[in-house]
Tab-separated table of C-alpha atoms in Angstrom:
chain	number	residue	atom	x	y	z
A	1125	MET	CA	-12.514	-0.954	33.167
A	1126	ILE	CA	-16.044	-1.594	31.287
A	1127	LYS	CA	-15.770	-2.817	27.815
A	1128	LYS	CA	-19.341	-3.937	27.339
A	1129	ARG	CA	-20.071	-1.885	24.193
A	1130	SER	CA	-16.833	-2.842	22.595
A	1131	GLU	CA	-17.722	-6.527	23.191
A	1132	GLU	CA	-21.103	-6.134	21.720
A	1133	LEU	CA	-19.795	-4.308	18.653
A	1134	PHE	CA	-17.030	-6.912	18.213
A	1135	SER	CA	-19.724	-9.728	18.410
A	1136	LYS	CA	-21.892	-8.129	15.667
A	1137	ALA	CA	-18.890	-7.331	13.525
A	1138	LYS	CA	-17.937	-11.009	13.291
A	1139	SER	CA	-21.250	-11.441	11.261
A	1140	PHE	CA	-19.986	-8.788	8.758
A	1141	PHE	CA	-16.270	-9.108	8.498
A	1142	PRO	CA	-13.708	-12.033	8.509
A	1143	GLY	CA	-12.544	-12.260	12.143
A	1144	GLY	CA	-14.677	-9.311	12.930
A	1145	VAL	CA	-12.227	-6.729	11.567
A	1146	ASN	CA	-11.159	-5.048	8.395
A	1147	SER	CA	-7.329	-5.427	9.068
A	1148	PRO	CA	-5.860	-8.486	10.840
A	1149	VAL	CA	-3.922	-7.005	13.689
A	1150	ARG	CA	-7.018	-5.141	14.957
A	1151	ALA	CA	-8.554	-8.454	16.098
A	1152	PHE	CA	-6.203	-8.467	19.128
A	1153	ARG	CA	-4.971	-12.099	18.303
A	1154	SER	CA	-1.538	-11.287	19.344
A	1155	VAL	CA	-2.551	-10.042	22.768
A	1156	GLY	CA	-5.855	-11.849	23.452
A	1157	GLY	CA	-9.032	-10.313	24.524
A	1158	THR	CA	-11.719	-8.085	22.698
A	1159	PRO	CA	-10.382	-5.238	20.557
A	1160	LEU	CA	-11.338	-1.799	21.452
A	1161	PHE	CA	-13.844	-0.010	19.235
A	1162	ILE	CA	-12.744	3.629	19.147
A	1163	ARG	CA	-15.383	6.420	19.132
A	1164	ARG	CA	-13.304	9.521	18.991
A	1165	GLY	CA	-9.805	11.101	19.425
A	1166	LYS	CA	-8.422	14.390	20.307
A	1167	GLY	CA	-4.716	15.355	20.689
A	1168	ALA	CA	-2.916	12.386	22.137
A	1169	HIS	CA	-6.017	10.806	23.694
A	1170	ILE	CA	-8.687	8.483	22.356
A	1171	TRP	CA	-12.021	7.235	23.812
A	1172	ASP	CA	-13.672	3.912	23.195
A	1173	ALA	CA	-17.216	2.859	22.659
A	1174	ASP	CA	-17.633	2.585	26.390
A	1175	ASP	CA	-16.176	6.081	26.842
A	1176	ASN	CA	-12.943	4.669	28.455
A	1177	GLU	CA	-10.140	7.298	27.856
A	1178	TYR	CA	-6.553	6.353	26.830
A	1179	ILE	CA	-3.359	7.970	25.990
A	1180	ASP	CA	-2.557	6.849	22.441
A	1181	TYR	CA	0.969	5.806	21.189
A	1182	CYS	CA	-0.435	4.032	18.227
A	1183	CYS	CA	-1.397	7.251	16.354
A	1184	SER	CA	-3.199	5.257	13.611
A	1185	TRP	CA	0.048	3.400	13.085
A	1186	GLY	CA	2.069	6.586	12.712
A	1187	PRO	CA	0.632	9.203	10.442
A	1188	LEU	CA	-0.967	11.242	13.126
A	1189	ILE	CA	2.111	13.215	13.886
A	1190	LEU	CA	0.160	16.252	15.125
A	1191	GLY	CA	-2.250	14.057	17.184
A	1192	HIS	CA	-6.000	13.296	16.656
A	1193	ALA	CA	-8.404	15.859	15.216
A	1194	ASN	CA	-5.677	18.643	14.741
A	1195	ASP	CA	-7.620	21.867	14.550
A	1196	LYS	CA	-6.135	23.015	11.222
A	1197	VAL	CA	-6.443	19.464	9.632
A	1198	VAL	CA	-9.954	19.181	10.739
A	1199	GLU	CA	-10.892	22.702	9.240
A	1200	ALA	CA	-9.137	21.934	6.005
A	1201	ILE	CA	-11.097	18.726	5.602
A	1202	LYS	CA	-14.403	20.373	6.425
A	1203	SER	CA	-13.910	23.412	4.224
A	1204	THR	CA	-12.686	21.107	1.173
A	1205	ALA	CA	-15.567	18.788	1.514
A	1206	GLU	CA	-18.100	21.407	1.506
A	1207	ASN	CA	-17.088	21.969	-2.204
A	1208	GLY	CA	-17.212	18.248	-3.108
A	1209	SER	CA	-15.268	15.192	-1.889
A	1210	THR	CA	-14.009	13.693	-5.050
A	1211	PHE	CA	-14.100	14.605	-8.738
A	1212	GLY	CA	-11.796	12.022	-10.531
A	1213	ALA	CA	-10.285	14.925	-12.132
A	1214	PRO	CA	-7.301	17.266	-11.275
A	1215	THR	CA	-7.581	20.044	-8.655
A	1216	GLU	CA	-5.305	22.939	-7.618
A	1217	LEU	CA	-4.788	21.337	-4.245
A	1218	GLU	CA	-2.751	18.460	-5.975
A	1219	ASN	CA	-0.308	21.051	-7.224
A	1220	GLN	CA	-0.162	22.885	-3.788
A	1221	LEU	CA	0.715	19.705	-1.707
A	1222	ALA	CA	3.233	18.428	-4.405
A	1223	GLU	CA	4.920	21.886	-4.501
A	1224	LEU	CA	4.956	21.978	-0.568
A	1225	VAL	CA	6.577	18.494	-0.504
A	1226	ILE	CA	9.098	18.777	-3.486
A	1227	SER	CA	10.344	22.302	-2.602
A	1228	ASN	CA	11.310	20.988	0.855
A	1229	HIS	CA	12.455	17.424	-0.001
A	1230	PRO	CA	15.687	17.627	-1.945
A	1231	TYR	CA	15.684	13.806	-2.702
A	1232	ILE	CA	12.715	13.947	-5.105
A	1233	GLU	CA	11.827	15.844	-8.270
A	1234	LYS	CA	8.483	14.488	-9.235
A	1235	MET	CA	5.727	12.539	-7.516
A	1236	ARG	CA	2.573	10.527	-8.055
A	1237	PHE	CA	-0.267	10.430	-5.489
A	1238	VAL	CA	-2.004	7.116	-4.820
A	1239	SER	CA	-4.482	5.863	-2.183
A	1240	SER	CA	-2.307	3.889	0.183
A	1241	GLY	CA	1.209	2.915	1.134
A	1242	THR	CA	0.686	-0.576	-0.477
A	1243	GLU	CA	-0.454	0.844	-3.725
A	1244	ALA	CA	2.759	3.246	-3.546
A	1245	VAL	CA	5.023	0.364	-3.171
A	1246	MET	CA	3.161	-1.781	-5.744
A	1247	SER	CA	3.450	1.040	-8.304
A	1248	ALA	CA	7.163	1.747	-7.460
A	1249	ILE	CA	8.077	-1.841	-8.015
A	1250	ARG	CA	6.251	-1.914	-11.398
A	1251	LEU	CA	8.080	1.400	-12.430
A	1252	ALA	CA	11.538	-0.063	-11.376
A	1253	ARG	CA	10.748	-3.257	-13.607
A	1254	GLY	CA	9.498	-1.052	-16.451
A	1255	TYR	CA	12.510	1.242	-16.229
A	1256	THR	CA	15.181	-1.373	-16.028
A	1257	GLY	CA	13.621	-3.985	-18.261
A	1258	ARG	CA	14.199	-6.492	-15.512
A	1259	ASN	CA	11.906	-8.649	-13.378
A	1260	LYS	CA	13.440	-9.723	-10.084
A	1261	ILE	CA	13.261	-7.639	-6.858
A	1262	LEU	CA	15.323	-8.012	-3.788
A	1263	LYS	CA	14.004	-7.369	-0.379
A	1264	PHE	CA	15.042	-7.992	3.258
A	1265	GLU	CA	13.687	-10.271	5.839
A	1266	GLY	CA	11.999	-8.188	8.678
A	1267	CYS	CA	10.882	-5.462	6.153
A	1268	TYR	CA	7.166	-5.059	5.446
A	1269	HIS	CA	6.132	-3.419	2.152
A	1270	GLY	CA	2.315	-3.781	2.307
A	1271	HIS	CA	0.407	-6.734	0.992
A	1272	THR	CA	1.433	-6.704	-2.619
A	1273	ASP	CA	1.668	-10.366	-3.838
A	1274	SER	CA	5.384	-10.326	-4.677
A	1275	LEU	CA	6.285	-8.842	-1.393
A	1276	LEU	CA	4.267	-11.093	0.865
A	1277	VAL	CA	7.257	-13.396	1.175
A	1278	LYS	CA	9.792	-14.339	4.014
A	1279	ALA	CA	13.123	-15.807	3.796
A	1280	GLY	CA	13.992	-19.525	3.981
A	1281	SER	CA	17.385	-20.941	5.163
A	1282	GLY	CA	20.577	-19.764	3.612
A	1283	LEU	CA	22.018	-16.376	2.722
A	1284	VAL	CA	20.132	-15.953	-0.495
A	1285	THR	CA	16.763	-17.693	-1.150
A	1286	PHE	CA	13.633	-17.217	-3.008
A	1287	GLY	CA	10.923	-16.553	-0.297
A	1288	ASN	CA	8.176	-18.797	0.772
A	1289	THR	CA	4.636	-17.136	0.541
A	1290	SER	CA	3.509	-15.712	3.807
A	1291	SER	CA	-0.101	-15.745	2.587
A	1292	ALA	CA	-2.337	-18.110	0.659
A	1293	GLY	CA	-3.502	-16.814	-2.650
A	1294	VAL	CA	0.115	-15.744	-3.755
A	1295	PRO	CA	1.174	-17.845	-6.808
A	1296	GLU	CA	4.607	-19.368	-6.726
A	1297	SER	CA	5.397	-17.653	-9.933
A	1298	PHE	CA	5.172	-14.298	-8.407
A	1299	VAL	CA	7.227	-15.387	-5.437
A	1300	ALA	CA	9.884	-16.787	-7.911
A	1301	GLU	CA	10.661	-13.189	-8.894
A	1302	THR	CA	11.421	-12.172	-5.383
A	1303	ILE	CA	14.935	-12.725	-3.672
A	1304	VAL	CA	14.942	-12.414	0.094
A	1305	VAL	CA	18.169	-11.709	2.101
A	1306	PRO	CA	18.832	-10.993	5.697
A	1307	LEU	CA	19.243	-7.431	6.879
A	1308	ASN	CA	22.557	-5.817	7.717
A	1309	ASN	CA	24.306	-8.569	5.599
A	1310	PRO	CA	26.432	-7.137	2.733
A	1311	ASP	CA	27.833	-10.567	1.786
A	1312	ALA	CA	24.283	-11.998	1.240
A	1313	VAL	CA	23.444	-8.880	-0.951
A	1314	GLU	CA	26.627	-9.348	-3.150
A	1315	GLN	CA	25.933	-13.083	-3.485
A	1316	ALA	CA	22.422	-12.233	-4.853
A	1317	PHE	CA	23.786	-9.950	-7.425
A	1318	LEU	CA	26.357	-12.539	-8.502
A	1319	GLN	CA	23.829	-15.283	-8.586
A	1320	PHE	CA	21.126	-13.206	-10.536
A	1321	LYS	CA	23.471	-10.944	-12.610
A	1322	ASN	CA	21.591	-8.442	-14.736
A	1323	GLN	CA	18.154	-9.722	-13.464
A	1324	ILE	CA	17.482	-7.641	-10.474
A	1325	ALA	CA	15.348	-4.516	-11.157
A	1326	CYS	CA	15.457	-3.051	-7.698
A	1327	VAL	CA	16.429	-3.400	-4.121
A	1328	ILE	CA	13.668	-2.371	-1.681
A	1329	ILE	CA	14.149	-1.744	2.012
A	1330	GLU	CA	12.629	0.134	4.917
A	1331	PRO	CA	15.635	2.279	5.715
A	1332	VAL	CA	14.304	2.350	9.207
A	1333	PRO	CA	12.500	-0.946	9.551
A	1334	ALA	CA	9.615	-0.439	11.907
A	1335	ASN	CA	7.122	-3.224	11.107
A	1336	ASN	CA	8.805	-6.033	12.716
A	1337	GLY	CA	10.239	-4.216	15.760
A	1338	LEU	CA	12.505	-1.337	15.185
A	1339	LEU	CA	15.555	-2.797	13.406
A	1340	MET	CA	18.192	-0.216	13.648
A	1341	GLN	CA	20.256	-0.123	10.329
A	1342	THR	CA	23.590	1.641	9.888
A	1343	ASN	CA	24.564	4.333	7.542
A	1344	GLU	CA	27.327	2.131	6.254
A	1345	PHE	CA	24.885	-0.651	5.178
A	1346	LEU	CA	22.454	1.742	3.460
A	1347	GLY	CA	25.396	3.396	1.706
A	1348	PHE	CA	26.492	0.011	0.599
A	1349	LEU	CA	23.029	-0.658	-0.916
A	1350	ARG	CA	23.333	2.658	-2.861
A	1351	GLU	CA	26.792	1.659	-4.127
A	1352	ILE	CA	25.956	-1.846	-5.280
A	1353	CYS	CA	22.567	-0.692	-6.942
A	1354	SER	CA	24.504	1.833	-8.871
A	1355	GLN	CA	27.152	-0.687	-9.961
A	1356	ASN	CA	24.446	-3.043	-11.205
A	1357	LYS	CA	22.327	-0.595	-12.779
A	1358	CYS	CA	19.190	-1.465	-10.643
A	1359	LEU	CA	17.073	0.960	-8.651
A	1360	LEU	CA	17.271	1.541	-4.772
A	1361	ILE	CA	13.834	2.007	-3.347
A	1362	PHE	CA	13.359	3.487	0.182
A	1363	ASP	CA	10.006	2.468	1.668
A	1364	GLU	CA	9.412	5.470	3.790
A	1365	VAL	CA	5.764	4.726	4.622
A	1366	ILE	CA	6.675	4.872	8.306
A	1367	SER	CA	9.861	7.013	8.373
A	1368	GLY	CA	8.790	9.590	5.744
A	1369	PHE	CA	8.117	12.834	7.301
A	1370	ARG	CA	8.627	11.227	10.753
A	1371	LEU	CA	12.490	11.492	11.174
A	1372	GLY	CA	12.421	14.720	9.534
A	1373	PHE	CA	10.744	16.360	6.466
A	1374	SER	CA	13.102	14.511	4.074
A	1375	GLY	CA	12.673	11.391	6.163
A	1376	ALA	CA	15.393	8.601	6.265
A	1377	ALA	CA	16.861	9.750	2.849
A	1378	GLY	CA	17.770	13.170	4.487
A	1379	TYR	CA	18.689	11.512	7.871
A	1380	PHE	CA	21.272	9.316	6.236
A	1381	ASP	CA	22.077	11.640	3.293
A	1382	ILE	CA	21.453	8.849	0.918
A	1383	GLN	CA	19.850	9.355	-2.514
A	1384	PRO	CA	17.475	6.506	-3.353
A	1385	ASP	CA	16.139	6.074	-6.902
A	1386	LEU	CA	12.489	6.006	-5.635
A	1387	ILE	CA	10.753	6.826	-2.247
A	1388	THR	CA	7.494	5.569	-1.171
A	1389	PHE	CA	5.125	7.531	1.203
A	1390	GLY	CA	2.030	6.723	3.476
A	1391	LYS	CA	-0.880	8.347	5.067
A	1392	ILE	CA	1.259	10.868	6.884
A	1393	ILE	CA	1.440	12.824	3.513
A	1394	GLY	CA	-2.443	13.356	3.687
A	1395	GLY	CA	-2.983	14.000	7.375
A	1396	GLY	CA	-3.819	10.514	7.989
A	1397	LEU	CA	-6.452	10.203	5.271
A	1398	PRO	CA	-6.226	7.201	2.743
A	1399	VAL	CA	-3.431	8.427	0.606
A	1400	GLY	CA	0.106	7.493	-0.387
A	1401	ALA	CA	2.636	8.643	-2.910
A	1402	TYR	CA	5.805	7.460	-4.783
A	1403	ALA	CA	8.483	9.887	-5.903
A	1404	GLY	CA	11.911	9.985	-7.583
A	1405	SER	CA	13.827	11.837	-10.286
A	1406	SER	CA	12.168	13.374	-13.263
A	1407	GLU	CA	13.819	10.980	-15.561
A	1408	ILE	CA	12.569	7.852	-13.707
A	1409	MET	CA	9.103	9.299	-13.145
A	1410	SER	CA	8.728	10.140	-16.865
A	1411	PHE	CA	8.229	6.280	-17.467
A	1412	ILE	CA	4.855	6.589	-15.789
A	1413	SER	CA	1.740	6.778	-18.028
A	1414	PRO	CA	0.756	9.150	-19.722
A	1415	GLU	CA	4.394	10.085	-20.334
A	1416	GLY	CA	5.690	6.613	-20.419
A	1417	ASN	CA	4.326	3.248	-20.762
A	1418	VAL	CA	4.303	2.034	-17.176
A	1419	TYR	CA	0.554	2.181	-16.291
A	1420	GLN	CA	-0.864	3.225	-13.129
A	1421	ALA	CA	-4.105	4.989	-12.360
A	1422	GLY	CA	-6.636	5.649	-9.600
A	1423	THR	CA	-10.051	7.502	-9.385
A	1424	LEU	CA	-9.139	8.832	-5.802
A	1425	SER	CA	-5.450	9.449	-6.510
A	1426	GLY	CA	-4.936	13.125	-5.433
A	1427	ASN	CA	-8.338	13.206	-3.708
A	1428	PRO	CA	-9.010	16.854	-2.679
A	1429	VAL	CA	-9.989	16.307	0.935
A	1430	ALA	CA	-6.793	14.261	1.334
A	1431	MET	CA	-4.757	16.909	-0.368
A	1432	ALA	CA	-6.077	19.578	1.857
A	1433	ALA	CA	-5.432	17.651	5.028
A	1434	GLY	CA	-1.842	16.926	3.739
A	1435	ILE	CA	-1.222	20.589	3.191
A	1436	ALA	CA	-2.640	21.456	6.725
A	1437	GLN	CA	-0.489	18.814	8.441
A	1438	LEU	CA	2.907	19.106	6.562
A	1439	SER	CA	2.775	22.929	6.773
A	1440	GLN	CA	2.878	22.582	10.496
A	1441	CYS	CA	5.596	19.964	10.326
A	1442	LEU	CA	7.831	22.662	8.490
A	1443	ARG	CA	7.594	24.991	11.619
A	1444	PRO	CA	11.191	25.751	12.718
A	1445	ASN	CA	12.426	23.173	15.316
A	1446	PHE	CA	9.396	21.095	14.930
A	1447	TYR	CA	11.375	17.773	14.407
A	1448	HIS	CA	14.063	18.736	16.822
A	1449	GLU	CA	11.349	19.406	19.700
A	1450	LEU	CA	9.477	16.095	18.770
A	1451	GLU	CA	12.662	14.071	18.984
A	1452	SER	CA	13.786	15.658	22.045
A	1453	LYS	CA	10.480	14.985	23.775
A	1454	THR	CA	10.608	11.404	22.609
A	1455	TYR	CA	14.180	10.951	23.914
A	1456	THR	CA	13.301	12.260	27.217
A	1457	PHE	CA	10.224	9.902	27.389
A	1458	VAL	CA	12.241	6.828	26.350
A	1459	ASN	CA	15.169	7.646	28.676
A	1460	ARG	CA	12.605	7.703	31.663
A	1461	LEU	CA	11.132	4.377	30.353
A	1462	ASN	CA	14.356	2.755	30.145
A	1463	SER	CA	14.960	3.950	33.806
A	1464	ILE	CA	12.038	1.767	34.754
A	1465	SER	CA	13.412	-1.093	32.700
A	1466	ASN	CA	16.746	-0.757	34.626
A	1467	LYS	CA	15.024	-1.558	37.764
A	1468	ASN	CA	13.074	-4.372	36.540
A	1469	ARG	CA	15.662	-5.785	33.943
A	1470	LEU	CA	12.753	-7.094	31.671
A	1471	PHE	CA	12.651	-4.893	28.597
A	1472	ARG	CA	14.481	-2.199	26.677
A	1473	VAL	CA	13.057	0.679	24.806
A	1474	PHE	CA	14.763	1.599	21.442
A	1475	SER	CA	13.971	4.794	19.571
A	1476	PHE	CA	14.650	6.549	16.385
A	1477	GLY	CA	13.460	10.110	15.995
A	1478	SER	CA	9.839	10.072	17.351
A	1479	ILE	CA	9.487	6.362	16.794
A	1480	PHE	CA	10.012	3.852	19.707
A	1481	TRP	CA	9.757	0.169	20.321
A	1482	ILE	CA	9.584	-1.791	23.835
A	1483	ALA	CA	11.513	-5.094	23.436
A	1484	PHE	CA	11.749	-7.733	26.093
A	1485	THR	CA	15.469	-8.415	25.616
A	1486	ASP	CA	18.817	-7.799	27.057
A	1487	ARG	CA	20.389	-6.804	23.752
A	1488	GLU	CA	22.060	-3.482	23.336
A	1489	ILE	CA	20.594	-3.150	19.857
A	1490	ILE	CA	18.560	-5.201	17.414
A	1491	ARG	CA	19.315	-5.104	13.680
A	1492	THR	CA	17.646	-8.171	12.285
A	1493	ALA	CA	14.406	-9.975	12.727
A	1494	GLU	CA	16.301	-13.124	13.816
A	1495	GLU	CA	17.393	-11.416	16.925
A	1496	ILE	CA	13.971	-11.038	18.252
A	1497	ASN	CA	13.015	-13.880	20.633
A	1498	PRO	CA	9.379	-14.976	19.794
A	1499	ALA	CA	8.986	-16.181	23.387
A	1500	SER	CA	9.272	-12.526	24.521
A	1501	MET	CA	5.857	-11.683	23.152
A	1502	SER	CA	4.330	-13.430	26.092
A	1503	PHE	CA	5.669	-10.532	28.317
A	1504	PHE	CA	4.360	-8.021	25.960
A	1505	ARG	CA	0.806	-9.671	26.149
A	1506	ASP	CA	0.891	-9.317	29.971
A	1507	MET	CA	2.110	-5.804	29.867
A	1508	TYR	CA	-0.255	-4.798	27.141
A	1509	HIS	CA	-3.499	-5.619	29.188
A	1510	LYS	CA	-1.979	-4.084	32.326
A	1511	LEU	CA	-1.421	-0.856	30.631
A	1512	LEU	CA	-4.674	-0.868	28.904
A	1513	GLU	CA	-6.507	-1.082	32.147
A	1514	GLN	CA	-4.598	1.990	33.225
A	1515	GLY	CA	-5.597	3.907	30.202
A	1516	ILE	CA	-2.360	3.609	28.011
A	1517	TYR	CA	-2.892	2.336	24.489
A	1518	PHE	CA	-0.302	0.713	22.111
A	1519	GLY	CA	-0.691	-1.104	18.932
A	1520	PRO	CA	-1.987	-4.547	19.780
A	1521	SER	CA	1.272	-6.504	18.990
A	1522	GLY	CA	4.769	-6.632	20.454
A	1523	TYR	CA	6.305	-6.451	16.924
A	1524	GLU	CA	4.664	-3.109	16.451
A	1525	VAL	CA	6.429	0.229	17.156
A	1526	GLY	CA	4.956	3.139	19.135
A	1527	PHE	CA	4.827	6.931	18.124
A	1528	VAL	CA	5.017	10.161	19.843
A	1529	SER	CA	3.024	13.046	18.385
A	1530	ALA	CA	3.339	16.730	18.785
A	1531	ALA	CA	0.121	16.521	20.957
A	1532	HIS	CA	1.721	14.314	23.608
A	1533	SER	CA	2.379	16.275	26.766
A	1534	LEU	CA	4.600	16.071	29.860
A	1535	SER	CA	1.600	15.118	31.749
A	1536	ASP	CA	0.745	12.413	29.443
A	1537	PHE	CA	4.294	10.955	29.841
A	1538	ASP	CA	3.845	11.151	33.663
A	1539	CYS	CA	0.803	9.151	33.534
A	1540	THR	CA	2.282	6.609	31.093
A	1541	LEU	CA	5.339	6.097	33.254
A	1542	SER	CA	3.305	5.753	36.393
A	1543	ALA	CA	1.250	3.010	34.671
A	1544	PHE	CA	4.396	1.262	33.700
A	1545	ASP	CA	5.770	1.389	37.288
A	1546	LYS	CA	2.469	-0.016	38.667
A	1547	SER	CA	2.484	-2.863	35.918
A	1548	PHE	CA	5.941	-3.981	36.793
């Protein structure tokens, strides 16, 4: 497979961008080699700068639930952009997308559009602090919530700990307000609330952690979080940047039937364009400026092109049986992948809805980050390049999950399974 043009573009990019990329994982450091420069995408397929074709299971890290360049989404983008791409003022499209979401999502009453998942989480955290009058936040090891300073922390030893920074440039004073505990460990959560009584503003969790493998949480644990947050008068935040509108229109909140206080959403709400949102009850959201004194603003918030793309995408997701069909398709694909793994006894594929993860493990289930063997990533690196040579594209890290879109076909799955068979 020729990658000459990608190599040339990457070499040139290094003179413009740190590491040659504008987001770290794109640099292929986890898997080695030269990153692919993508030229176009359609349906479940992408083509790189050398015109090599791939079946894409990254789907721009999840939001392209309909696949690339969906006809209705593209038409909505074109027709809206012809009337102007940004105004920094309200448009009717904001109302239309919000009404579409809120009328079909029983766990939220009001929302605020922003420009990214990171911004949504950052704003939700600030709102939780403003609403409760408390400063500390509790997060879980293995959950990623964007690159907000106070959330770029990881756990140390012990059940309850202040995190250590995972990035230079994050002041220790910020980290001191963040408590990190292990996933799936009620005792650690209870200990944190005892140790920091009346100081915790919120508990934030990915209800389906999918940024560090696919860490399957139980309904019981998530229900426990809801209960302990209510008891301690702090807010429960579901970070649904990945699971929102993926597991179903009401995401993990609907799947588990648990009412969080705030929910954050990512690019899927805008058809994959730069957009995010946070949402909750009318009471809590009333604390946001200009109604309340918690400030948050953005020139591109509610951008009309993103709103139009979101309306076009989410309207299709509301088609009867859309999510049932997508999950069934994923389930069939994953079962066939696991049949290959049974022959080779090297890996196991876990799935939740249309999200899946290939793990080189013999565990029946993985619920915490500590249960992932870092040494297993060498197997993923080998597999990654063998599959890439056969036209199969995954996110370039063994800790990242894969996604099935409505555009993936049985033929795509057959080709993928054949590539796996050859690779192993």
